[in-house]
mmCIF file of C-alpha atoms and ligand atoms in Angstrom:
data_model
loop_
_atom_site.group_PDB
_atom_site.id
_atom_site.type_symbol
_atom_site.label_atom_id
_atom_site.label_comp_id
_atom_site.label_asym_id
_atom_site.label_seq_id
_atom_site.Cartn_x
_atom_site.Cartn_y
_atom_site.Cartn_z
ATOM 1 C CA MET T 1 0.687 -198.701 -58.198
ATOM 2 C CA ALA T 2 2.761 -198.478 -61.366
ATOM 3 C CA ALA T 3 0.862 -197.584 -64.506
ATOM 4 C CA ALA T 4 0.758 -200.155 -67.254
ATOM 5 C CA LEU T 5 3.004 -198.251 -69.645
ATOM 6 C CA ARG T 6 2.761 -199.459 -73.192
ATOM 7 C CA ARG T 7 5.821 -200.073 -75.279
ATOM 8 C CA VAL T 8 6.083 -199.182 -78.926
ATOM 9 C CA LYS T 9 8.111 -202.322 -79.447
ATOM 10 C CA GLY T 10 6.019 -205.003 -81.083
ATOM 11 C CA MET T 11 3.204 -202.646 -82.073
ATOM 12 C CA VAL T 12 1.747 -202.306 -85.537
ATOM 13 C CA GLY T 13 1.214 -198.726 -86.648
ATOM 14 C CA LEU T 14 0.002 -197.036 -89.797
ATOM 15 C CA VAL T 15 1.317 -193.589 -90.675
ATOM 16 C CA THR T 16 -0.483 -191.441 -93.234
ATOM 17 C CA GLY T 17 1.747 -189.063 -95.133
ATOM 18 C CA GLY T 18 4.447 -191.538 -94.139
ATOM 19 C CA ALA T 19 6.477 -191.099 -97.305
ATOM 20 C CA SER T 20 7.762 -187.656 -96.352
ATOM 21 C CA GLY T 21 8.669 -185.296 -93.536
ATOM 22 C CA LEU T 22 7.094 -185.866 -90.133
ATOM 23 C CA GLY T 23 5.283 -189.026 -91.191
ATOM 24 C CA ARG T 24 8.406 -190.561 -92.641
ATOM 25 C CA ALA T 25 10.361 -189.825 -89.455
ATOM 26 C CA THR T 26 7.574 -191.482 -87.482
ATOM 27 C CA ALA T 27 7.625 -194.623 -89.621
ATOM 28 C CA GLU T 28 11.405 -194.772 -89.274
ATOM 29 C CA ARG T 29 11.252 -194.403 -85.512
ATOM 30 C CA LEU T 30 8.585 -197.055 -85.174
ATOM 31 C CA VAL T 31 10.685 -199.557 -87.075
ATOM 32 C CA GLN T 32 13.866 -198.582 -85.191
ATOM 33 C CA GLN T 33 12.015 -199.186 -81.928
ATOM 34 C CA GLY T 34 10.931 -202.651 -82.941
ATOM 35 C CA ALA T 35 7.440 -201.881 -84.218
ATOM 36 C CA SER T 36 5.958 -202.567 -87.648
ATOM 37 C CA ALA T 37 4.929 -199.640 -89.822
ATOM 38 C CA VAL T 38 2.538 -199.259 -92.716
ATOM 39 C CA ILE T 39 3.246 -196.181 -94.774
ATOM 40 C CA VAL T 40 0.001 -194.789 -96.164
ATOM 41 C CA ASP T 41 0.582 -192.174 -98.834
ATOM 42 C CA LEU T 42 -0.402 -191.203 -102.346
ATOM 43 C CA PRO T 43 0.599 -193.602 -105.141
ATOM 44 C CA THR T 44 2.780 -190.834 -106.580
ATOM 45 C CA SER T 45 4.759 -190.443 -103.351
ATOM 46 C CA ASP T 46 8.150 -191.862 -102.407
ATOM 47 C CA GLY T 47 6.367 -194.504 -100.326
ATOM 48 C CA PRO T 48 7.761 -197.565 -102.127
ATOM 49 C CA SER T 49 11.406 -196.564 -101.697
ATOM 50 C CA VAL T 50 10.926 -195.323 -98.122
ATOM 51 C CA ALA T 51 9.258 -198.595 -97.145
ATOM 52 C CA LYS T 52 11.892 -200.678 -98.922
ATOM 53 C CA ALA T 53 14.675 -198.894 -97.064
ATOM 54 C CA LEU T 54 13.007 -199.766 -93.744
ATOM 55 C CA GLY T 55 13.004 -203.471 -94.452
ATOM 56 C CA GLU T 56 10.534 -206.233 -93.740
ATOM 57 C CA GLN T 57 8.842 -204.515 -90.841
ATOM 58 C CA CYS T 58 7.544 -201.814 -93.136
ATOM 59 C CA VAL T 59 5.166 -201.860 -96.101
ATOM 60 C CA PHE T 60 3.799 -199.181 -98.355
ATOM 61 C CA ALA T 61 0.055 -198.931 -98.834
ATOM 62 C CA PRO T 62 -0.789 -196.469 -101.603
ATOM 63 C CA ALA T 63 -3.966 -194.611 -100.665
ATOM 64 C CA ASP T 64 -5.736 -191.300 -100.573
ATOM 65 C CA VAL T 65 -6.802 -190.576 -97.004
ATOM 66 C CA THR T 66 -10.081 -189.074 -98.200
ATOM 67 C CA SER T 67 -11.184 -192.354 -99.789
ATOM 68 C CA GLU T 68 -13.169 -194.905 -97.789
ATOM 69 C CA VAL T 69 -12.321 -197.629 -100.299
ATOM 70 C CA ASP T 70 -8.604 -196.839 -100.132
ATOM 71 C CA ILE T 71 -8.424 -196.825 -96.330
ATOM 72 C CA LYS T 72 -10.448 -200.019 -96.046
ATOM 73 C CA GLY T 73 -7.918 -201.517 -98.457
ATOM 74 C CA VAL T 74 -5.067 -200.281 -96.243
ATOM 75 C CA LEU T 75 -6.626 -201.917 -93.199
ATOM 76 C CA ALA T 76 -7.087 -205.179 -95.073
ATOM 77 C CA LEU T 77 -3.390 -205.056 -95.964
ATOM 78 C CA VAL T 78 -2.432 -204.332 -92.346
ATOM 79 C CA ARG T 79 -4.438 -207.342 -91.193
ATOM 80 C CA GLU T 80 -3.024 -209.604 -93.855
ATOM 81 C CA LYS T 81 0.582 -208.552 -93.350
ATOM 82 C CA PHE T 82 0.762 -207.941 -89.586
ATOM 83 C CA GLY T 83 -2.479 -209.350 -88.134
ATOM 84 C CA ARG T 84 -3.497 -206.295 -86.054
ATOM 85 C CA LEU T 85 -3.418 -202.508 -85.770
ATOM 86 C CA ASP T 86 -2.348 -200.746 -82.555
ATOM 87 C CA LEU T 87 -1.509 -197.225 -83.688
ATOM 88 C CA ALA T 88 -2.652 -194.777 -86.371
ATOM 89 C CA VAL T 89 -0.668 -191.578 -86.933
ATOM 90 C CA ASN T 90 -2.246 -188.973 -89.191
ATOM 91 C CA CYS T 91 0.399 -186.864 -90.924
ATOM 92 C CA ALA T 92 -1.071 -186.481 -94.418
ATOM 93 C CA GLY T 93 -2.021 -182.897 -95.097
ATOM 94 C CA ILE T 94 -2.026 -180.088 -97.633
ATOM 95 C CA ALA T 95 -2.157 -176.302 -97.537
ATOM 96 C CA VAL T 96 -2.991 -173.324 -99.665
ATOM 97 C CA ALA T 97 -2.058 -169.706 -98.970
ATOM 98 C CA VAL T 98 -4.661 -167.334 -100.307
ATOM 99 C CA LYS T 99 -6.265 -164.275 -98.779
ATOM 100 C CA THR T 100 -9.993 -164.499 -98.066
ATOM 101 C CA TYR T 101 -10.695 -161.624 -100.426
ATOM 102 C CA ASN T 102 -8.353 -159.701 -102.703
ATOM 103 C CA ALA T 103 -9.859 -156.239 -102.777
ATOM 104 C CA LYS T 104 -7.613 -154.971 -105.571
ATOM 105 C CA LYS T 105 -8.579 -157.797 -107.888
ATOM 106 C CA ASP T 106 -12.088 -158.157 -106.509
ATOM 107 C CA LEU T 107 -11.188 -161.807 -106.156
ATOM 108 C CA PRO T 108 -12.527 -164.037 -103.392
ATOM 109 C CA HIS T 109 -10.674 -167.092 -102.129
ATOM 110 C CA SER T 110 -11.510 -170.054 -104.323
ATOM 111 C CA LEU T 111 -14.178 -172.110 -102.605
ATOM 112 C CA GLU T 112 -12.810 -175.216 -104.290
ATOM 113 C CA ASP T 113 -9.359 -174.694 -102.745
ATOM 114 C CA PHE T 114 -10.888 -174.073 -99.332
ATOM 115 C CA GLN T 115 -12.952 -177.242 -99.545
ATOM 116 C CA ARG T 116 -10.013 -179.294 -100.819
ATOM 117 C CA VAL T 117 -7.879 -178.381 -97.798
ATOM 118 C CA LEU T 118 -10.749 -179.142 -95.424
ATOM 119 C CA ASN T 119 -11.403 -182.408 -97.214
ATOM 120 C CA VAL T 120 -7.852 -183.752 -97.022
ATOM 121 C CA ASN T 121 -6.891 -182.390 -93.611
ATOM 122 C CA VAL T 122 -10.120 -182.812 -91.656
ATOM 123 C CA ALA T 123 -12.221 -185.374 -93.520
ATOM 124 C CA GLY T 124 -9.112 -187.396 -94.455
ATOM 125 C CA THR T 125 -7.948 -187.494 -90.839
ATOM 126 C CA PHE T 126 -11.424 -188.408 -89.646
ATOM 127 C CA ASN T 127 -11.776 -191.102 -92.294
ATOM 128 C CA VAL T 128 -8.583 -192.783 -91.100
ATOM 129 C CA ILE T 129 -9.605 -192.460 -87.445
ATOM 130 C CA ARG T 130 -13.120 -193.873 -87.845
ATOM 131 C CA LEU T 131 -11.969 -196.884 -89.860
ATOM 132 C CA SER T 132 -8.839 -197.553 -87.795
ATOM 133 C CA ALA T 133 -10.914 -197.494 -84.604
ATOM 134 C CA GLY T 134 -12.925 -200.461 -85.876
ATOM 135 C CA GLU T 135 -9.731 -202.389 -86.526
ATOM 136 C CA MET T 136 -8.169 -201.518 -83.141
ATOM 137 C CA GLY T 137 -11.413 -202.358 -81.396
ATOM 138 C CA LYS T 138 -10.823 -206.013 -82.275
ATOM 139 C CA ASN T 139 -7.604 -206.121 -80.237
ATOM 140 C CA ASP T 140 -7.558 -207.794 -76.849
ATOM 141 C CA PRO T 141 -7.249 -205.076 -74.192
ATOM 142 C CA ASP T 142 -4.065 -204.798 -72.127
ATOM 143 C CA SER T 143 -4.133 -204.610 -68.326
ATOM 144 C CA ASP T 144 -5.210 -200.948 -68.525
ATOM 145 C CA GLY T 145 -7.992 -201.695 -70.984
ATOM 146 C CA HIS T 146 -6.032 -200.254 -73.924
ATOM 147 C CA ARG T 147 -6.736 -201.362 -77.451
ATOM 148 C CA GLY T 148 -5.053 -198.647 -79.477
ATOM 149 C CA VAL T 149 -3.788 -195.100 -79.889
ATOM 150 C CA ILE T 150 -4.499 -192.457 -82.519
ATOM 151 C CA VAL T 151 -2.193 -189.466 -83.031
ATOM 152 C CA ASN T 152 -3.242 -186.570 -85.266
ATOM 153 C CA THR T 153 -1.255 -183.660 -86.621
ATOM 154 C CA ALA T 154 -2.646 -180.147 -86.356
ATOM 155 C CA SER T 155 -0.450 -177.027 -86.362
ATOM 156 C CA VAL T 156 -0.034 -173.930 -84.255
ATOM 157 C CA ALA T 157 -1.885 -172.323 -87.181
ATOM 158 C CA ALA T 158 -4.963 -173.758 -85.501
ATOM 159 C CA PHE T 159 -4.472 -171.107 -82.801
ATOM 160 C CA GLU T 160 -2.457 -168.338 -84.501
ATOM 161 C CA GLY T 161 -3.422 -168.535 -88.129
ATOM 162 C CA GLN T 162 -1.694 -165.964 -90.273
ATOM 163 C CA VAL T 163 -2.722 -163.865 -93.226
ATOM 164 C CA GLY T 164 -3.628 -166.244 -96.045
ATOM 165 C CA GLN T 165 -4.142 -169.240 -93.788
ATOM 166 C CA ALA T 166 -7.937 -169.232 -93.537
ATOM 167 C CA ALA T 167 -8.277 -172.662 -95.124
ATOM 168 C CA TYR T 168 -5.234 -174.212 -93.468
ATOM 169 C CA SER T 169 -6.091 -172.820 -90.027
ATOM 170 C CA ALA T 170 -9.719 -173.875 -90.353
ATOM 171 C CA SER T 171 -8.567 -177.386 -91.188
ATOM 172 C CA LYS T 172 -6.095 -177.584 -88.330
ATOM 173 C CA GLY T 173 -8.653 -176.030 -85.976
ATOM 174 C CA GLY T 174 -10.993 -178.784 -87.092
ATOM 175 C CA ILE T 175 -8.470 -181.419 -86.062
ATOM 176 C CA VAL T 176 -7.982 -179.697 -82.687
ATOM 177 C CA GLY T 177 -11.734 -179.438 -82.188
ATOM 178 C CA MET T 178 -12.490 -183.063 -82.907
ATOM 179 C CA THR T 179 -9.730 -184.445 -80.683
ATOM 180 C CA LEU T 180 -11.680 -184.412 -77.420
ATOM 181 C CA PRO T 181 -15.044 -185.630 -78.743
ATOM 182 C CA ILE T 182 -13.371 -188.491 -80.586
ATOM 183 C CA ALA T 183 -11.366 -189.383 -77.475
ATOM 184 C CA ARG T 184 -14.650 -189.467 -75.585
ATOM 185 C CA ASP T 185 -16.322 -191.546 -78.290
ATOM 186 C CA LEU T 186 -13.530 -194.113 -78.297
ATOM 187 C CA ALA T 187 -12.850 -194.222 -74.558
ATOM 188 C CA PRO T 188 -15.316 -197.071 -73.946
ATOM 189 C CA ILE T 189 -13.289 -199.326 -76.247
ATOM 190 C CA GLY T 190 -9.905 -198.287 -74.875
ATOM 191 C CA ILE T 191 -8.585 -196.158 -77.723
ATOM 192 C CA ARG T 192 -6.791 -192.906 -76.903
ATOM 193 C CA VAL T 193 -6.674 -189.876 -79.214
ATOM 194 C CA VAL T 194 -4.011 -187.171 -78.983
ATOM 195 C CA THR T 195 -3.137 -184.367 -81.399
ATOM 196 C CA ILE T 196 0.277 -182.790 -81.913
ATOM 197 C CA ALA T 197 0.377 -179.145 -83.025
ATOM 198 C CA PRO T 198 3.835 -178.519 -84.494
ATOM 199 C CA GLY T 199 5.244 -175.021 -84.763
ATOM 200 C CA THR T 200 4.389 -173.317 -87.971
ATOM 201 C CA ASN T 201 5.690 -170.796 -90.418
ATOM 202 C CA PRO T 202 4.335 -169.820 -93.804
ATOM 203 C CA SER T 203 6.843 -171.639 -95.898
ATOM 204 C CA VAL T 204 4.079 -172.923 -98.122
ATOM 205 C CA ALA T 205 5.326 -173.503 -101.592
ATOM 206 C CA PRO T 206 3.476 -172.044 -104.521
ATOM 207 C CA VAL T 207 3.993 -174.537 -107.303
ATOM 208 C CA VAL T 208 2.406 -173.786 -110.597
ATOM 209 C CA GLY T 209 2.140 -175.735 -113.796
ATOM 210 C CA SER T 210 2.715 -172.788 -116.070
ATOM 211 C CA PRO T 211 6.349 -171.749 -116.537
ATOM 212 C CA GLY T 212 5.348 -168.205 -117.410
ATOM 213 C CA LEU T 213 4.165 -167.598 -113.901
ATOM 214 C CA ARG T 214 7.087 -168.754 -111.917
ATOM 215 C CA GLY T 215 9.473 -165.865 -112.161
ATOM 216 C CA GLU T 216 7.029 -163.051 -112.006
ATOM 217 C CA GLY T 217 4.229 -164.399 -109.899
ATOM 218 C CA VAL T 218 6.196 -166.305 -107.351
ATOM 219 C CA GLN T 219 8.840 -163.669 -106.917
ATOM 220 C CA ALA T 220 6.286 -160.920 -106.554
ATOM 221 C CA GLY T 221 4.423 -163.135 -104.174
ATOM 222 C CA ILE T 222 7.481 -163.687 -102.119
ATOM 223 C CA GLU T 223 8.237 -160.014 -101.979
ATOM 224 C CA GLY T 224 4.726 -159.187 -100.954
ATOM 225 C CA HIS T 225 4.788 -162.051 -98.572
ATOM 226 C CA GLN T 226 7.747 -160.630 -96.782
ATOM 227 C CA ARG T 227 5.930 -157.408 -96.353
ATOM 228 C CA SER T 228 2.859 -159.024 -94.973
ATOM 229 C CA TRP T 229 4.524 -161.539 -92.738
ATOM 230 C CA GLY T 230 7.383 -159.422 -91.607
ATOM 231 C CA GLY T 231 9.991 -161.745 -92.929
ATOM 232 C CA CYS T 232 8.980 -165.321 -93.065
ATOM 233 C CA GLY T 233 10.196 -167.793 -95.582
ATOM 234 C CA TRP T 234 8.771 -168.969 -98.851
ATOM 235 C CA GLY T 235 10.235 -171.541 -101.121
ATOM 236 C CA LEU T 236 9.241 -173.903 -103.810
ATOM 237 C CA ARG T 237 8.523 -177.494 -103.102
ATOM 238 C CA ARG T 238 10.823 -179.750 -104.994
ATOM 239 C CA THR T 239 8.977 -183.011 -105.073
ATOM 240 C CA GLY T 240 5.999 -184.068 -107.068
ATOM 241 C CA SER T 241 4.075 -185.631 -104.221
ATOM 242 C CA ALA T 242 1.014 -184.333 -102.443
ATOM 243 C CA GLY T 243 -0.822 -183.756 -105.682
ATOM 244 C CA VAL T 244 1.516 -181.046 -106.858
ATOM 245 C CA ASP T 245 0.955 -180.239 -110.528
ATOM 246 C CA SER T 246 4.568 -179.801 -111.378
ATOM 247 C CA VAL T 247 7.719 -178.670 -109.761
ATOM 248 C CA GLY T 248 8.936 -175.169 -110.285
ATOM 249 C CA GLY T 249 12.184 -175.760 -112.039
ATOM 250 C CA GLY T 250 15.578 -174.490 -111.055
ATOM 251 C CA SER T 251 14.962 -171.047 -112.383
ATOM 252 C CA GLY T 252 11.656 -170.777 -110.632
ATOM 253 C CA LEU T 253 13.099 -172.013 -107.394
ATOM 254 C CA TRP T 254 15.967 -169.641 -107.390
ATOM 255 C CA ALA T 255 13.899 -166.755 -108.638
ATOM 256 C CA GLY T 256 11.688 -167.456 -105.691
ATOM 257 C CA ILE T 257 14.487 -167.564 -103.240
ATOM 258 C CA GLU T 258 16.054 -164.477 -104.722
ATOM 259 C CA GLY T 259 12.736 -162.790 -104.506
ATOM 260 C CA HIS T 260 12.547 -163.823 -100.930
ATOM 261 C CA TRP T 261 15.708 -162.028 -100.078
ATOM 262 C CA GLN T 262 15.094 -159.088 -102.354
ATOM 263 C CA GLY T 263 11.769 -158.617 -100.720
ATOM 264 C CA TRP T 264 13.226 -158.763 -97.283
ATOM 265 C CA GLY T 265 12.175 -155.828 -95.162
ATOM 266 C CA ARG T 266 10.128 -154.054 -97.767
ATOM 267 C CA ALA T 267 7.037 -152.535 -96.398
ATOM 268 C CA ALA T 268 3.729 -153.106 -98.080
ATOM 269 C CA ILE T 269 1.289 -155.922 -98.060
ATOM 270 C CA GLU T 270 -0.459 -155.680 -101.369
ATOM 271 C CA GLY T 271 2.174 -157.142 -103.669
ATOM 272 C CA HIS T 272 1.811 -160.584 -102.205
ATOM 273 C CA TRP T 273 -1.865 -160.803 -102.525
ATOM 274 C CA GLN T 274 -1.970 -159.236 -105.933
ATOM 275 C CA SER T 275 0.408 -161.814 -107.143
ATOM 276 C CA MET T 276 -1.158 -164.732 -105.338
ATOM 277 C CA GLY T 277 -4.590 -163.653 -106.468
ATOM 278 C CA GLY T 278 -3.261 -163.277 -109.967
ATOM 279 C CA ILE T 279 -1.889 -166.768 -110.010
ATOM 280 C CA ALA T 280 -4.935 -168.325 -108.501
ATOM 281 C CA GLY T 281 -7.304 -166.309 -110.633
ATOM 282 C CA SER T 282 -5.724 -166.922 -113.982
ATOM 283 C CA HIS T 283 -4.604 -170.462 -113.256
ATOM 284 C CA PRO T 284 -7.273 -172.524 -111.662
ATOM 285 C CA HIS T 285 -4.894 -175.467 -111.497
ATOM 286 C CA LEU T 286 -2.588 -173.686 -109.134
ATOM 287 C CA THR T 287 -1.454 -176.194 -106.584
ATOM 288 C CA VAL T 288 0.123 -175.030 -103.420
ATOM 289 C CA SER T 289 1.813 -177.675 -101.431
ATOM 290 C CA LEU T 290 2.796 -178.392 -97.911
ATOM 291 C CA PRO T 291 3.393 -177.158 -95.397
ATOM 292 C CA PRO T 292 3.561 -174.188 -93.196
ATOM 293 C CA GLY T 293 6.193 -175.557 -90.942
ATOM 294 C CA LEU T 294 9.120 -174.983 -88.692
ATOM 295 C CA PHE T 295 10.204 -178.572 -88.851
ATOM 296 C CA ALA T 296 13.124 -179.395 -91.054
ATOM 297 C CA THR T 297 11.118 -181.482 -93.490
ATOM 298 C CA PRO T 298 12.288 -181.792 -97.117
ATOM 299 C CA LEU T 299 10.742 -178.458 -97.976
ATOM 300 C CA LEU T 300 12.737 -176.395 -95.507
ATOM 301 C CA ALA T 301 15.852 -178.461 -95.976
ATOM 302 C CA GLY T 302 15.878 -177.291 -99.593
ATOM 303 C CA LEU T 303 16.069 -173.618 -98.651
ATOM 304 C CA PRO T 304 19.356 -171.695 -98.424
ATOM 305 C CA GLU T 305 21.045 -171.740 -95.085
ATOM 306 C CA LYS T 306 20.393 -168.071 -94.420
ATOM 307 C CA VAL T 307 16.675 -168.581 -94.944
ATOM 308 C CA GLN T 308 16.716 -171.495 -92.531
ATOM 309 C CA THR T 309 18.672 -169.393 -90.053
ATOM 310 C CA PHE T 310 16.090 -166.641 -90.255
ATOM 311 C CA LEU T 311 13.256 -169.068 -89.684
ATOM 312 C CA ALA T 312 15.075 -170.655 -86.785
ATOM 313 C CA ARG T 313 15.484 -167.279 -85.075
ATOM 314 C CA GLN T 314 11.722 -166.930 -84.863
ATOM 315 C CA VAL T 315 11.678 -169.735 -82.294
ATOM 316 C CA PRO T 316 12.375 -168.468 -78.737
ATOM 317 C CA PHE T 317 14.116 -171.643 -77.548
ATOM 318 C CA PRO T 318 15.670 -173.720 -78.828
ATOM 319 C CA SER T 319 16.192 -171.250 -81.678
ATOM 320 C CA ARG T 320 16.325 -173.720 -84.496
ATOM 321 C CA LEU T 321 14.057 -175.659 -86.766
ATOM 322 C CA GLY T 322 12.418 -178.655 -85.210
ATOM 323 C CA LEU T 323 13.672 -182.022 -86.318
ATOM 324 C CA PRO T 324 11.209 -184.520 -87.750
ATOM 325 C CA GLY T 325 12.702 -187.020 -85.321
ATOM 326 C CA GLU T 326 11.516 -184.837 -82.433
ATOM 327 C CA TYR T 327 7.974 -185.087 -83.725
ATOM 328 C CA ALA T 328 8.416 -188.856 -84.025
ATOM 329 C CA HIS T 329 9.774 -188.976 -80.483
ATOM 330 C CA LEU T 330 6.648 -187.249 -79.209
ATOM 331 C CA VAL T 331 4.503 -189.794 -81.028
ATOM 332 C CA GLN T 332 6.338 -192.523 -79.137
ATOM 333 C CA CYS T 333 5.917 -190.667 -75.814
ATOM 334 C CA ILE T 334 2.184 -190.363 -76.462
ATOM 335 C CA VAL T 335 1.905 -194.039 -77.247
ATOM 336 C CA GLU T 336 3.818 -195.062 -74.155
ATOM 337 C CA ASN T 337 2.124 -192.758 -71.634
ATOM 338 C CA PRO T 338 -1.388 -194.075 -71.049
ATOM 339 C CA MET T 339 -2.713 -190.949 -69.291
ATOM 340 C CA LEU T 340 -2.289 -188.764 -72.383
ATOM 341 C CA ASN T 341 -5.718 -188.624 -73.955
ATOM 342 C CA GLY T 342 -8.053 -186.076 -75.526
ATOM 343 C CA GLU T 343 -5.255 -183.501 -75.533
ATOM 344 C CA VAL T 344 -3.541 -181.201 -78.042
ATOM 345 C CA ILE T 345 0.193 -180.787 -77.471
ATOM 346 C CA ARG T 346 2.107 -177.892 -79.025
ATOM 347 C CA LEU T 347 5.585 -178.800 -80.247
ATOM 348 C CA ASP T 348 6.942 -175.403 -81.125
ATOM 349 C CA GLY T 349 9.845 -174.096 -78.983
ATOM 350 C CA ALA T 350 7.427 -171.475 -77.544
ATOM 351 C CA ILE T 351 6.843 -169.740 -80.882
ATOM 352 C CA ARG T 352 3.713 -167.626 -81.127
ATOM 353 C CA MET T 353 3.001 -166.680 -84.706
ATOM 354 C CA GLN T 354 2.565 -163.056 -85.773
ATOM 355 C CA PRO T 355 -0.267 -162.000 -88.121
HETATM 356 N N1 NAD Z 1 6.657 -179.528 -91.248
HETATM 357 C C1 NAD Z 1 6.196 -178.666 -90.359
HETATM 358 O O1 NAD Z 1 6.925 -177.826 -89.850
HETATM 359 C C2 NAD Z 1 4.763 -178.694 -89.938
HETATM 360 C C3 NAD Z 1 4.302 -177.718 -89.043
HETATM 361 C C4 NAD Z 1 2.966 -177.748 -88.648
HETATM 362 C C5 NAD Z 1 2.125 -178.743 -89.104
HETATM 363 N N2 NAD Z 1 2.612 -179.661 -89.988
HETATM 364 C C6 NAD Z 1 1.669 -180.694 -90.442
HETATM 365 O O2 NAD Z 1 2.325 -181.945 -90.345
HETATM 366 C C7 NAD Z 1 1.865 -182.806 -91.368
HETATM 367 C C8 NAD Z 1 3.072 -183.358 -92.121
HETATM 368 O O3 NAD Z 1 3.843 -182.297 -92.646
HETATM 369 P P1 NAD Z 1 5.226 -182.551 -93.406
HETATM 370 O O4 NAD Z 1 6.053 -181.352 -93.222
HETATM 371 O O5 NAD Z 1 5.751 -183.852 -93.013
HETATM 372 O O6 NAD Z 1 4.701 -182.566 -94.925
HETATM 373 P P2 NAD Z 1 5.222 -183.388 -96.191
HETATM 374 O O7 NAD Z 1 4.742 -182.684 -97.399
HETATM 375 O O8 NAD Z 1 6.681 -183.658 -96.064
HETATM 376 O O9 NAD Z 1 4.426 -184.778 -96.074
HETATM 377 C C9 NAD Z 1 3.035 -184.835 -96.253
HETATM 378 C C10 NAD Z 1 2.700 -186.145 -96.911
HETATM 379 O O10 NAD Z 1 1.259 -186.247 -97.009
HETATM 380 C C11 NAD Z 1 0.968 -186.904 -98.221
HETATM 381 N N3 NAD Z 1 -0.401 -186.607 -98.629
HETATM 382 C C12 NAD Z 1 -0.935 -185.431 -99.019
HETATM 383 N N4 NAD Z 1 -2.215 -185.573 -99.347
HETATM 384 C C13 NAD Z 1 -2.523 -186.887 -99.143
HETATM 385 C C14 NAD Z 1 -3.696 -187.656 -99.300
HETATM 386 N N5 NAD Z 1 -4.844 -187.107 -99.755
HETATM 387 N N6 NAD Z 1 -3.653 -188.974 -98.999
HETATM 388 C C15 NAD Z 1 -2.493 -189.550 -98.572
HETATM 389 N N7 NAD Z 1 -1.347 -188.865 -98.392
HETATM 390 C C16 NAD Z 1 -1.369 -187.545 -98.682
HETATM 391 C C17 NAD Z 1 1.996 -186.356 -99.188
HETATM 392 O O11 NAD Z 1 2.149 -187.182 -100.342
HETATM 393 C C18 NAD Z 1 3.256 -186.290 -98.334
HETATM 394 O O12 NAD Z 1 4.042 -187.445 -98.451
HETATM 395 C C19 NAD Z 1 0.913 -181.977 -92.217
HETATM 396 O O13 NAD Z 1 -0.402 -182.243 -91.822
HETATM 397 C C20 NAD Z 1 1.288 -180.558 -91.902
HETATM 398 O O14 NAD Z 1 0.214 -179.670 -92.081
HETATM 399 C C21 NAD Z 1 3.896 -179.668 -90.416
#
């Protein structure tokens, strides 16, 4: 007997982190496929313009995923505008890159930073799931008993976390770990839960509010980083979203990229952590933004071609950066295949991250 495959067409989906990168590609795909999309992102994000460009089937709902009040407000807007919720895609996330303990500086990882990453990535994802489930539960079931689908975003860092990724990996491991129990919890009401783990690379962007730090700290960090990671990419995030304090200006950006290449192939690990520890220690407002990623989101797209080429070569096949549209395509496949449930799917071209 043929399975009752669901179609994305006609669905109503919310996408957290939908103003940028993987979330934005997902919102775009949903609308292109005839669904309605609610972009849930920070008020400071590009959400308004992204939603406007997608037309009437898309609205922006400014919200912080960690806030119960905000997400309840989002769901009220979804109901008012579209009358139902069928799909929730969790793409909002942040990262820091700090070693657990910097022996040279006698400096432990900031507990506040660790908790902030866990709060946004794990608690924020859970907050959206638990409240969305109540909304989806009101839907009439289809012939298979379906009422809704939830898609989360982890990272291969959940399995192969690298040096400096304790907080990020813990958060993504948390998303992986809660996938099955939540799928079991929601099975009786016909809601499926699937997590995508995109390929990862430490391209986290150190963005600092103090100009004095950019040249020295970031460059040194990049050099050290190369040593520790054996040649992975660092760059500065250009946008002001995701709670970034400020954007490293042109000089900082290019100093960073220069540093990246200068540091290429050098052979010691300490420089990175000295510099990162130095920044974090002397500047408590250090904000490091998203994400460790091998998907060509705005962050990677801003890097020089040779950096992108290097990153792409780390992927066995196809040896290139993933396209945000490929993530979005997988979201659609998950929605439309009713037997996918309680599972974590790697989307990584067979990459296995080195320490
Ligand atoms: N890009 C990659 O290669 C890659 C790889 C592995 C995992 N990931 C994961 O995929 C997700 C999306 O990554 P991306 O590359 O699209 O990042 P991105 O920075 O382009 O987009 C993330 C979005 O999340 C939003 N956001 C951050 N904190 C928020 C909060 N508290 N409430 C609401 N919105 C918030 C930001 O404003 C931003 O628009 C992240 O969870 C990331 O960890 C990405």
